């Protein structure tokens, strides 16, 4: 009984800290809104209406949260294994680029082969791009932060600078458009499918401005799988043990190298899926700028979600809502970069409030002695 | 042969000094921070805000030297955030630095709109006077960077201050026993790194150009980090690496290679850094306590 009440207590503290840092970030954000001579109330209500004001807004909030949930997971999983993956950006680019090339290169495959092939190829290459720093860390003791930073920039050179230039067929900085057979299901096309069009509320989705696609559900599935992996399997237990105390885990007979490489490979594959979805679902080609800093926002998402897969879903939804609502703010004359500032502030406050958590834990430890 | 003549032409080698300047400055900053035990991946953001502040200073006063001053103050204040949250409050250095980088790209684009009313490129402002050397224009910041290399070396390896900074980066507890205030020295070292990164930004915006462009640091803070690692956390080593990377950038801009696409030349610094870190030619080892917050009373 006590075990459960402790667990609930720690979840509540985590949730409280996350909420507190969001609220503080929004309050500090008002300072920047004042600089633009607009009222913060107008700005935040525009933000809210933009994100949740209509069915279309909500659907697009889900759409925008998709890559953020995935990159958030890609940061959260290695974090549990004691690793800091700031290479989600590069893994996303490599995955997206691979999916884009597979998507346009094969012209006569049926959908049920082409689409899964493109998704798996993208996830695999993303996984390699994540697994490489894992390997370097495990075998040669190269710090994963530096390795992933370097790999991010190598990925930019390979895909955006070089890859697009060799494949592009028009003036647009993008690879050629993918085949119909490789594209992900978009909810706005729901009426084209007789089976789905009979579902209740199906007509709500049939608006051209709705951009939600199936990758959102793949992201949710990925979160559940990672939750299961982390908390219900031996492998996940080993990863968390390595993160908690690598030497202790080694002493207890856990192969730390294996845990590190696996965690980084899976994380790369998940980040790769973020890129895959952007290419096969959103842009229908690999296009310059599609990464949009998702890899770095993913760090904020993972932290606000307390690096728990379910928390990451909530964090991703929050940041997706900020991004979607930011557009509406832009229309009312407030720079949407406010959203970026709020994201950065959230990171500061989550990081600073972790210290508060350490303080709470210490106080509790002291209380035990009395 | 023509290619070789192009690569080893004097003008190209001189041009690489210009490209290397921000890398040298930020790498020296990185050495200060990391030698004291604080990983600074926020050099990128500090450079960006420095570049913006330099343009703002030059635009509002008409004097580019005021711009240089502003850039250093901007770098310093961002470094103060990093130092306050990570050294004083002992938060995760990588997390906070990532936040600073996001904050820097957000705030510069935001301020472009608020202060200048534009979204991408600021108006043209007065730039620093340049001196011509053998047909290549050098601005004063390049000379400052070149002078700072031996100065930083002297500080680190010939003065008590440098010894203190190095000792707290290697073994803070031991330094503490000897009466060195670990967190105060770390705070100061991080501030110095911010000043240098800000100055690097000023080179980009009013030294090498005369306007601020959004995201104009374009990963140079990370290349500087790479140069620092490649140079094994030593001022002369970092200088050599920065020159090599600057040279690579100059080549990518000016020379057409028959086999290697010029887009990939920009990735050379990153690949080389990975190779060096993996220990293929001479292991590069960071200061032992780098990245670890220091709690008094723990060993």
XYZ file of C-alpha atoms in Angstrom:
669
model
C 0.000 0.000 0.000
C 2.762 2.368 1.045
C 4.629 1.522 -2.143
C 1.716 2.793 -4.227
C 1.200 5.960 -2.224
C 4.908 6.763 -2.673
C 4.580 6.182 -6.379
C 1.554 8.454 -6.646
C 3.349 11.071 -4.563
C 6.344 11.062 -6.895
C 4.106 11.253 -9.972
C 2.284 14.218 -8.430
C 5.559 15.987 -7.671
C 6.736 15.414 -11.250
C 3.449 16.657 -12.649
C 3.466 19.645 -10.323
C 7.002 20.632 -11.266
C 6.198 20.375 -14.976
C 3.049 22.465 -14.612
C 4.865 25.002 -12.459
C 7.615 25.460 -15.037
C 5.062 25.901 -17.828
C 3.171 28.512 -15.820
C 6.342 30.387 -14.876
C 7.488 30.282 -18.522
C 4.151 31.708 -19.684
C 4.357 34.461 -17.070
C 7.917 35.407 -18.047
C 6.770 35.215 -21.675
C 4.390 38.125 -21.020
C 7.449 40.373 -20.577
C 8.374 39.735 -24.182
C 4.815 40.291 -25.357
C 4.862 43.709 -23.660
C 7.851 44.588 -25.860
C 5.603 44.263 -28.896
C 3.020 46.737 -27.483
C 0.336 44.052 -27.519
C -1.622 42.814 -24.553
C -0.509 39.439 -23.185
C -4.154 38.478 -22.680
C -4.857 38.996 -26.382
C -1.714 37.075 -27.261
C -2.459 34.100 -25.065
C -6.108 33.979 -26.076
C -4.990 33.993 -29.741
C -2.616 31.197 -28.832
C -5.430 29.229 -27.207
C -7.919 29.792 -30.031
C -5.262 28.905 -32.590
C -4.543 25.648 -30.856
C -7.959 24.519 -29.585
C -10.535 26.944 -31.018
C -12.058 24.619 -33.605
C -12.049 21.014 -34.712
C -9.559 21.938 -37.414
C -7.305 23.647 -34.868
C -7.356 20.625 -32.573
C -6.614 18.227 -35.432
C -3.704 20.385 -36.530
C -2.419 20.615 -32.971
C -2.258 16.823 -33.005
C -0.506 17.006 -36.381
C 2.128 19.404 -35.067
C 2.694 17.411 -31.922
C 3.488 14.247 -33.920
C 7.196 14.864 -34.651
C 7.624 16.435 -31.210
C 6.304 13.359 -29.408
C 8.685 11.210 -31.440
C 11.786 13.351 -30.920
C 10.779 13.705 -27.270
C 10.763 9.908 -26.978
C 14.106 9.802 -28.782
C 15.574 12.013 -26.061
C 13.698 10.389 -23.158
C 14.681 6.759 -23.720
C 18.473 7.287 -23.724
C 18.044 9.730 -20.832
C 16.759 6.836 -18.756
C 19.887 4.920 -19.725
C 22.031 7.845 -18.586
C 22.698 9.161 -22.083
C 21.949 12.548 -23.536
C 20.864 12.251 -27.150
C 20.986 15.704 -28.662
C 21.264 14.105 -32.070
C 17.552 13.614 -32.703
C 17.801 16.391 -35.272
C 20.340 14.491 -37.366
C 18.558 11.166 -36.893
C 15.314 12.789 -38.025
C 17.005 14.187 -41.127
C 18.636 10.884 -42.065
C 15.385 8.980 -41.543
C 13.306 11.503 -43.441
C 15.760 11.702 -46.301
C 15.907 7.916 -46.654
C 12.119 7.677 -46.653
C 11.940 10.480 -49.225
C 14.379 8.752 -51.556
C 12.681 5.357 -51.199
C 9.367 7.127 -51.683
C 10.169 8.574 -55.092
C 12.746 6.091 -56.380
C 10.529 2.991 -56.585
C 7.778 3.762 -59.042
C 5.728 0.594 -59.355
C 5.388 -0.923 -55.910
C 1.949 -1.490 -54.383
C 1.163 0.597 -51.301
C 1.231 -2.304 -48.865
C 4.889 -2.906 -49.784
C 6.092 0.579 -50.669
C 4.846 2.434 -47.590
C 6.107 -0.045 -44.957
C 9.383 -0.327 -46.869
C 9.865 3.460 -46.848
C 8.971 3.687 -43.146
C 11.259 0.849 -42.107
C 14.129 2.067 -44.286
C 13.847 5.535 -42.743
C 13.675 4.180 -39.200
C 16.614 1.871 -39.850
C 18.888 4.621 -41.174
C 17.802 6.890 -38.316
C 18.620 4.012 -35.985
C 22.093 3.652 -37.451
C 22.635 7.398 -37.033
C 21.682 7.017 -33.364
C 23.444 3.696 -32.873
C 26.776 5.055 -34.124
C 27.271 7.450 -31.194
C 26.046 4.632 -28.938
C 28.778 2.398 -30.337
C 31.386 5.159 -30.016
C 30.323 5.692 -26.402
C 30.294 2.026 -25.481
C 33.470 0.948 -27.214
C 35.663 4.054 -27.369
C 34.307 6.181 -24.538
C 33.416 9.108 -26.820
C 30.981 11.411 -25.046
C 27.593 11.000 -26.750
C 26.757 14.711 -26.541
C 29.751 15.703 -28.654
C 29.323 12.754 -31.022
C 25.654 13.519 -31.652
C 26.361 17.231 -32.205
C 28.944 16.295 -34.828
C 26.588 13.760 -36.443
C 23.826 16.385 -36.591
C 25.993 18.606 -38.728
C 27.234 15.741 -40.860
C 23.578 14.804 -41.447
C 22.768 18.379 -42.503
C 25.635 18.324 -44.991
C 24.669 14.889 -46.314
C 20.936 15.419 -46.707
C 20.012 19.092 -46.949
C 23.137 20.391 -48.664
C 24.239 17.446 -50.769
C 21.312 15.019 -50.972
C 18.764 17.549 -52.140
C 21.141 18.920 -54.754
C 21.781 15.582 -56.422
C 18.125 14.532 -56.534
C 16.191 17.758 -57.015
C 14.260 18.088 -60.257
C 12.864 21.599 -59.881
C 13.965 24.902 -58.394
C 12.389 23.894 -55.087
C 15.000 22.869 -52.479
C 13.517 19.392 -52.121
C 13.811 15.837 -53.393
C 11.226 14.848 -56.051
C 7.674 14.239 -54.845
C 7.113 10.772 -53.428
C 4.855 8.257 -55.192
C 1.220 7.979 -54.167
C 2.020 4.431 -53.033
C 4.467 5.672 -50.374
C 2.339 8.415 -48.884
C 0.810 8.124 -45.421
C -2.938 8.293 -44.912
C -4.114 11.888 -44.458
C -7.362 12.379 -42.541
C -8.591 15.063 -44.912
C -8.902 12.363 -47.614
C -11.134 10.229 -45.416
C -14.105 10.480 -47.811
C -12.109 8.756 -50.565
C -12.292 5.522 -48.579
C -15.812 4.038 -48.614
C -15.129 1.976 -45.505
C -13.957 4.941 -43.433
C -16.392 7.518 -44.755
C -19.244 5.705 -43.006
C -17.643 6.196 -39.594
C -19.355 8.717 -37.328
C -17.879 12.236 -37.509
C -15.872 11.258 -40.591
C -17.108 14.343 -42.433
C -15.521 16.564 -39.769
C -12.103 15.480 -40.966
C -12.823 16.137 -44.637
C -11.522 19.711 -44.613
C -8.641 20.612 -46.898
C -6.949 22.586 -44.090
C -6.659 19.541 -41.834
C -3.158 18.138 -42.020
C -3.325 15.372 -39.431
C -1.988 12.108 -40.773
C -1.565 8.575 -39.538
C 1.897 9.140 -38.109
C 0.269 10.673 -35.025
C -1.058 7.233 -34.161
C 2.281 5.614 -34.950
C 3.802 8.086 -32.473
C 1.315 7.058 -29.786
C 2.038 3.400 -30.483
C 5.776 4.095 -30.287
C 5.261 5.738 -26.888
C 3.358 2.731 -25.564
C 5.958 0.306 -26.919
C 8.770 2.298 -25.330
C 6.872 2.419 -22.027
C 6.503 -1.358 -22.139
C 10.147 -1.790 -23.120
C 11.437 0.467 -20.354
C 9.288 -0.695 -17.470
C 8.142 -4.230 -18.299
C 11.080 -5.972 -19.971
C 14.484 -7.125 -18.826
C 16.171 -5.032 -21.478
C 14.429 -1.914 -20.177
C 15.360 -2.784 -16.619
C 18.973 -3.158 -17.706
C 18.898 0.182 -19.507
C 17.528 1.942 -16.451
C 20.071 0.173 -14.246
C 22.884 1.405 -16.505
C 21.470 4.913 -16.302
C 21.141 4.761 -12.539
C 24.614 3.452 -11.846
C 26.708 2.106 -14.758
C 29.404 0.559 -12.552
C 26.856 -1.036 -10.273
C 24.981 -2.441 -13.258
C 28.200 -3.878 -14.686
C 28.952 -5.417 -11.283
C 25.480 -6.916 -11.209
C 26.211 -8.701 -14.462
C 24.507 -6.293 -16.862
C 26.265 -5.647 -20.144
C 26.342 -1.839 -20.127
C 27.656 -1.613 -23.700
C 24.695 -3.566 -25.008
C 22.253 -1.346 -23.128
C 23.876 1.835 -24.405
C 24.005 0.745 -28.043
C 20.443 -0.637 -28.022
C 19.011 2.459 -26.353
C 20.713 4.734 -28.863
C 19.701 2.603 -31.846
C 16.043 2.532 -30.791
C 16.115 6.228 -30.036
C 17.574 6.955 -33.482
C 14.881 4.824 -35.109
C 12.161 6.716 -33.238
C 13.641 10.076 -34.246
C 13.911 8.665 -37.768
C 10.178 7.935 -37.675
C 9.570 11.612 -36.917
C 11.387 12.495 -40.138
C 9.620 9.705 -42.034
C 6.224 11.076 -41.027
C 7.139 14.622 -42.008
C 8.252 13.402 -45.430
C 5.617 10.755 -46.205
C 2.706 12.415 -44.444
C 3.252 16.167 -44.261
C 5.452 17.460 -47.091
C 5.371 14.496 -49.510
C 9.042 15.132 -50.249
C 12.218 15.723 -48.273
C 12.389 19.478 -48.161
C 14.927 21.942 -46.771
C 13.744 23.241 -43.407
C 11.378 20.369 -42.631
C 13.349 19.494 -39.502
C 12.396 22.878 -37.991
C 14.487 22.263 -34.885
C 12.258 19.353 -33.788
C 15.298 17.518 -32.479
C 16.025 20.316 -30.033
C 12.405 20.982 -29.114
C 12.309 17.254 -28.381
C 14.684 17.885 -25.489
C 12.164 20.282 -23.966
C 9.367 17.799 -24.616
C 11.274 14.983 -22.930
C 12.117 17.110 -19.905
C 8.629 18.465 -19.412
C 7.384 14.879 -19.706
C 9.886 13.900 -16.977
C 11.375 11.462 -19.542
C 8.428 9.104 -19.059
C 6.893 7.934 -22.378
C 3.370 8.886 -21.312
C 4.593 12.225 -19.989
C 6.322 12.768 -23.324
C 2.965 12.406 -25.123
C 1.551 15.169 -22.906
C 4.662 17.294 -23.413
C 4.460 16.790 -27.177
C 0.807 17.829 -27.199
C 1.650 20.957 -25.207
C 4.440 22.022 -27.553
C 2.355 21.072 -30.590
C -0.389 23.333 -29.262
C 2.131 26.146 -28.751
C 3.389 25.770 -32.315
C -0.106 25.607 -33.825
C -1.398 28.472 -31.665
C 1.699 30.520 -32.466
C 0.416 30.843 -36.042
C -2.779 32.480 -34.851
C -0.669 34.815 -32.727
C 1.370 35.711 -35.796
C -1.863 36.694 -37.588
C -2.713 39.086 -34.764
C 0.650 40.801 -35.159
C 2.682 39.149 -32.383
C 5.861 37.431 -33.585
C 5.407 33.669 -33.326
C 8.994 33.469 -32.040
C 7.386 34.116 -28.643
C 6.641 30.402 -28.792
C 10.339 29.601 -29.189
C 11.135 31.850 -26.236
C 8.513 30.095 -24.116
C 9.995 26.735 -25.115
C 13.454 27.873 -24.054
C 12.088 29.267 -20.790
C 10.352 25.960 -20.096
C 13.725 24.228 -20.500
C 15.404 26.646 -18.064
C 12.718 26.278 -15.459
C 12.408 22.506 -15.708
C 16.176 22.240 -15.348
C 16.246 24.672 -12.446
C 13.277 23.038 -10.718
C 14.952 19.626 -10.862
C 17.251 21.117 -8.265
C 14.199 21.746 -6.116
C 13.336 18.050 -6.451
C 16.818 17.092 -5.290
C 16.318 19.425 -2.331
C 12.977 17.761 -1.503
C 14.603 14.333 -1.663
C 17.413 15.476 0.631
C 14.980 16.955 3.104
C 13.041 13.708 3.092
C 16.234 11.743 3.691
C 17.001 13.976 6.659
C 13.492 13.513 7.964
C 14.074 9.752 7.946
C 16.933 10.076 10.394
C 14.982 12.009 13.002
C 47.373 20.877 -60.866
C 45.125 23.852 -61.265
C 43.162 22.689 -58.239
C 46.311 22.437 -56.151
C 47.358 25.919 -57.180
C 43.944 27.194 -56.149
C 44.058 25.429 -52.801
C 47.487 26.621 -51.798
C 47.156 30.148 -53.113
C 48.164 32.853 -50.666
C 44.822 34.593 -50.879
C 42.997 31.441 -49.872
C 45.278 30.836 -46.924
C 44.826 34.435 -45.827
C 41.082 34.134 -46.290
C 41.052 31.184 -43.952
C 42.195 33.530 -41.151
C 38.978 35.415 -41.671
C 36.856 32.277 -41.563
C 38.819 30.974 -38.578
C 38.425 34.113 -36.429
C 35.047 33.283 -34.846
C 36.166 29.687 -34.376
C 39.373 30.742 -32.597
C 37.540 33.119 -30.271
C 34.729 30.742 -29.385
C 37.132 27.812 -29.010
C 39.227 29.849 -26.563
C 36.004 30.597 -24.713
C 35.179 26.904 -24.702
C 38.610 26.151 -23.236
C 37.990 28.541 -20.339
C 34.643 26.998 -19.592
C 35.597 23.338 -19.981
C 38.971 23.616 -18.278
C 37.031 24.888 -15.263
C 34.634 21.942 -15.470
C 31.595 23.392 -17.229
C 30.609 21.976 -20.612
C 29.548 24.893 -22.771
C 27.508 23.854 -25.790
C 25.797 27.246 -25.629
C 28.715 28.893 -27.480
C 26.468 28.811 -30.556
C 23.717 30.802 -28.864
C 26.149 33.237 -27.259
C 27.753 33.845 -30.633
C 24.351 34.483 -32.201
C 23.211 36.966 -29.566
C 26.654 38.620 -29.773
C 26.218 39.060 -33.518
C 22.821 40.636 -33.000
C 23.934 42.915 -30.165
C 26.864 44.120 -32.255
C 24.529 45.190 -35.047
C 22.157 46.805 -32.581
C 25.000 48.734 -30.944
C 26.366 49.877 -34.267
C 22.910 50.840 -35.533
C 21.859 52.776 -32.455
C 25.095 54.730 -31.952
C 26.632 54.668 -35.426
C 29.867 53.500 -33.846
C 30.835 49.891 -34.600
C 33.147 49.789 -31.558
C 30.119 50.301 -29.343
C 28.697 47.333 -31.238
C 31.717 45.264 -30.208
C 31.155 46.310 -26.606
C 27.478 45.356 -26.819
C 28.338 41.973 -28.296
C 30.611 41.188 -25.366
C 27.977 42.324 -22.871
C 25.348 40.174 -24.608
C 27.609 37.115 -24.575
C 28.396 37.828 -20.941
C 24.760 38.025 -19.911
C 23.852 34.759 -21.630
C 26.867 33.181 -19.971
C 25.634 34.573 -16.663
C 22.380 32.630 -17.115
C 24.336 29.436 -17.799
C 26.623 30.079 -14.831
C 23.793 30.974 -12.472
C 21.595 27.978 -13.311
C 24.379 25.419 -13.723
C 27.142 26.502 -11.358
C 25.104 28.118 -8.590
C 21.948 25.988 -8.841
C 23.789 22.947 -10.244
C 21.280 22.144 -12.982
C 22.227 19.944 -15.943
C 24.699 21.893 -18.090
C 23.718 20.315 -21.399
C 20.013 20.944 -20.837
C 20.436 24.586 -19.896
C 22.872 25.230 -22.736
C 20.402 23.738 -25.204
C 17.786 26.079 -23.766
C 20.144 29.017 -24.283
C 20.684 28.039 -27.913
C 16.930 27.868 -28.571
C 16.437 31.102 -26.664
C 19.128 32.854 -28.703
C 17.645 31.940 -32.055
C 14.161 32.897 -30.837
C 15.112 36.189 -29.223
C 17.238 37.413 -32.143
C 14.468 36.857 -34.696
C 11.969 38.348 -32.238
C 14.097 41.445 -31.625
C 14.737 41.842 -35.370
C 10.983 42.324 -35.686
C 10.546 44.489 -32.599
C 13.602 46.724 -33.024
C 14.109 46.813 -36.788
C 10.699 45.765 -38.107
C 12.178 43.086 -40.385
C 12.088 39.299 -40.293
C 15.246 38.030 -41.960
C 18.066 40.533 -42.377
C 18.747 43.672 -40.372
C 19.429 47.015 -42.100
C 23.044 47.682 -43.109
C 25.028 49.221 -40.250
C 28.518 50.700 -39.900
C 31.085 47.943 -39.850
C 34.501 47.805 -38.238
C 37.288 49.384 -40.265
C 39.283 46.750 -42.131
C 43.005 46.634 -42.792
C 44.284 45.213 -46.010
C 47.046 42.636 -45.769
C 48.376 41.197 -49.031
C 45.094 41.770 -50.805
C 42.840 40.359 -48.090
C 40.749 42.524 -45.786
C 41.175 41.800 -42.099
C 39.045 43.439 -39.457
C 40.433 44.225 -35.999
C 38.707 41.252 -34.390
C 40.889 38.889 -36.408
C 43.977 40.520 -34.897
C 42.421 40.399 -31.437
C 41.799 36.669 -31.881
C 45.373 36.048 -33.008
C 46.776 37.995 -30.052
C 44.482 36.209 -27.595
C 45.815 32.751 -28.488
C 49.236 33.210 -26.796
C 47.625 35.333 -24.075
C 45.226 32.546 -23.126
C 48.071 30.048 -23.279
C 50.078 32.259 -20.918
C 47.148 32.600 -18.522
C 46.534 28.880 -18.412
C 50.046 27.578 -18.190
C 52.126 30.367 -16.658
C 49.904 32.012 -14.059
C 48.330 30.975 -10.759
C 44.900 31.789 -12.115
C 45.296 29.336 -14.960
C 46.581 26.668 -12.623
C 43.544 27.176 -10.390
C 41.114 26.899 -13.296
C 42.828 23.766 -14.560
C 42.871 22.180 -11.130
C 39.163 22.709 -10.491
C 38.384 21.178 -13.863
C 40.426 18.099 -13.076
C 39.754 17.572 -9.383
C 37.482 20.158 -7.800
C 37.496 18.524 -4.361
C 41.283 18.674 -4.181
C 41.238 22.288 -5.297
C 38.626 23.037 -2.657
C 40.816 21.597 0.092
C 43.536 24.013 -0.975
C 41.151 26.898 -0.390
C 40.155 27.586 -3.984
C 36.533 28.675 -4.277
C 35.513 26.180 -6.968
C 32.145 27.599 -7.927
C 33.343 31.207 -8.013
C 36.151 30.320 -10.434
C 33.750 28.315 -12.553
C 31.342 31.238 -12.641
C 34.099 33.585 -13.805
C 35.385 31.109 -16.402
C 31.922 30.692 -17.898
C 31.540 34.472 -18.052
C 34.857 34.775 -19.911
C 33.714 32.140 -22.395
C 30.555 34.180 -23.005
C 32.536 37.367 -23.667
C 34.740 35.562 -26.187
C 31.776 33.899 -27.914
C 29.997 37.258 -28.100
C 33.075 38.799 -29.687
C 33.081 35.962 -32.220
C 29.515 36.950 -33.051
C 30.555 40.572 -33.577
C 33.093 39.350 -36.110
C 30.323 37.623 -38.073
C 27.918 40.563 -38.137
C 29.985 43.780 -38.155
C 33.494 42.512 -38.785
C 33.061 40.231 -41.741
C 29.747 41.719 -42.848
C 27.635 44.707 -41.979
C 24.232 43.304 -41.055
C 22.640 40.635 -38.912
C 21.041 37.694 -40.703
C 18.819 35.271 -38.788
C 20.642 32.131 -37.654
C 23.875 33.668 -38.933
C 26.080 31.690 -36.535
C 25.058 28.642 -38.611
C 26.664 26.017 -36.406
C 29.982 27.847 -35.953
C 29.644 27.578 -32.185
C 29.603 23.826 -32.591
C 32.543 23.878 -35.011
C 34.404 25.919 -32.391
C 33.561 23.207 -29.891
C 34.942 20.704 -32.383
C 38.108 22.802 -32.779
C 38.536 22.875 -29.015
C 38.276 19.084 -28.802
C 40.439 18.587 -31.879
C 43.029 20.854 -30.266
C 42.826 18.828 -27.050
C 41.619 21.721 -24.868
C 44.912 23.568 -25.494
C 44.958 27.153 -26.874
C 47.555 26.447 -29.560
C 45.925 23.162 -30.489
C 42.548 24.840 -30.751
C 44.096 27.596 -32.861
C 45.559 25.037 -35.260
C 42.250 23.193 -35.496
C 40.321 26.426 -36.019
C 42.706 27.377 -38.818
C 42.268 23.968 -40.421
C 38.472 24.253 -40.212
C 38.576 27.854 -41.449
C 40.703 26.675 -44.333
C 38.154 23.940 -45.107
C 35.408 26.575 -45.130
C 37.439 28.840 -47.412
C 38.064 25.950 -49.799
C 34.384 24.995 -49.826
C 33.479 28.560 -50.772
C 36.125 29.167 -53.398
C 37.410 25.975 -54.999
C 35.507 23.560 -57.223
C 36.633 20.014 -56.689
C 36.162 17.424 -59.432
C 35.312 14.495 -57.122
C 34.286 15.729 -53.683
C 31.071 17.767 -53.785
C 31.659 21.138 -52.156
C 28.557 20.628 -49.989
C 30.325 17.803 -48.193
C 33.523 19.745 -47.500
C 31.646 21.661 -44.833
C 31.243 18.395 -42.926
C 35.001 17.720 -42.736
C 35.514 19.388 -39.319
C 32.776 17.252 -37.788
C 34.062 14.018 -39.281
C 37.644 14.777 -38.195
C 36.453 15.515 -34.656
C 34.662 12.171 -34.415
C 37.759 10.412 -35.708
C 39.962 12.155 -33.159
C 37.545 11.472 -30.308
C 37.430 7.801 -31.242
C 41.180 7.814 -30.670
C 42.385 6.994 -34.156
C 45.253 9.437 -33.918
C 46.094 10.309 -30.358
C 43.325 10.145 -27.795
C 41.673 13.420 -26.916
C 40.588 13.412 -23.265
C 38.448 16.134 -21.711
C 39.171 17.630 -18.266
C 38.167 14.991 -15.743
C 35.444 16.917 -13.911
C 33.982 18.540 -17.021
C 30.193 18.438 -16.917
C 29.889 17.576 -13.230
C 28.383 20.139 -10.872
C 30.471 20.556 -7.740
C 28.861 20.055 -4.356
C 30.983 21.153 -1.451
C 31.672 18.335 0.958
C 31.314 15.470 -1.531
C 34.335 13.748 -2.877
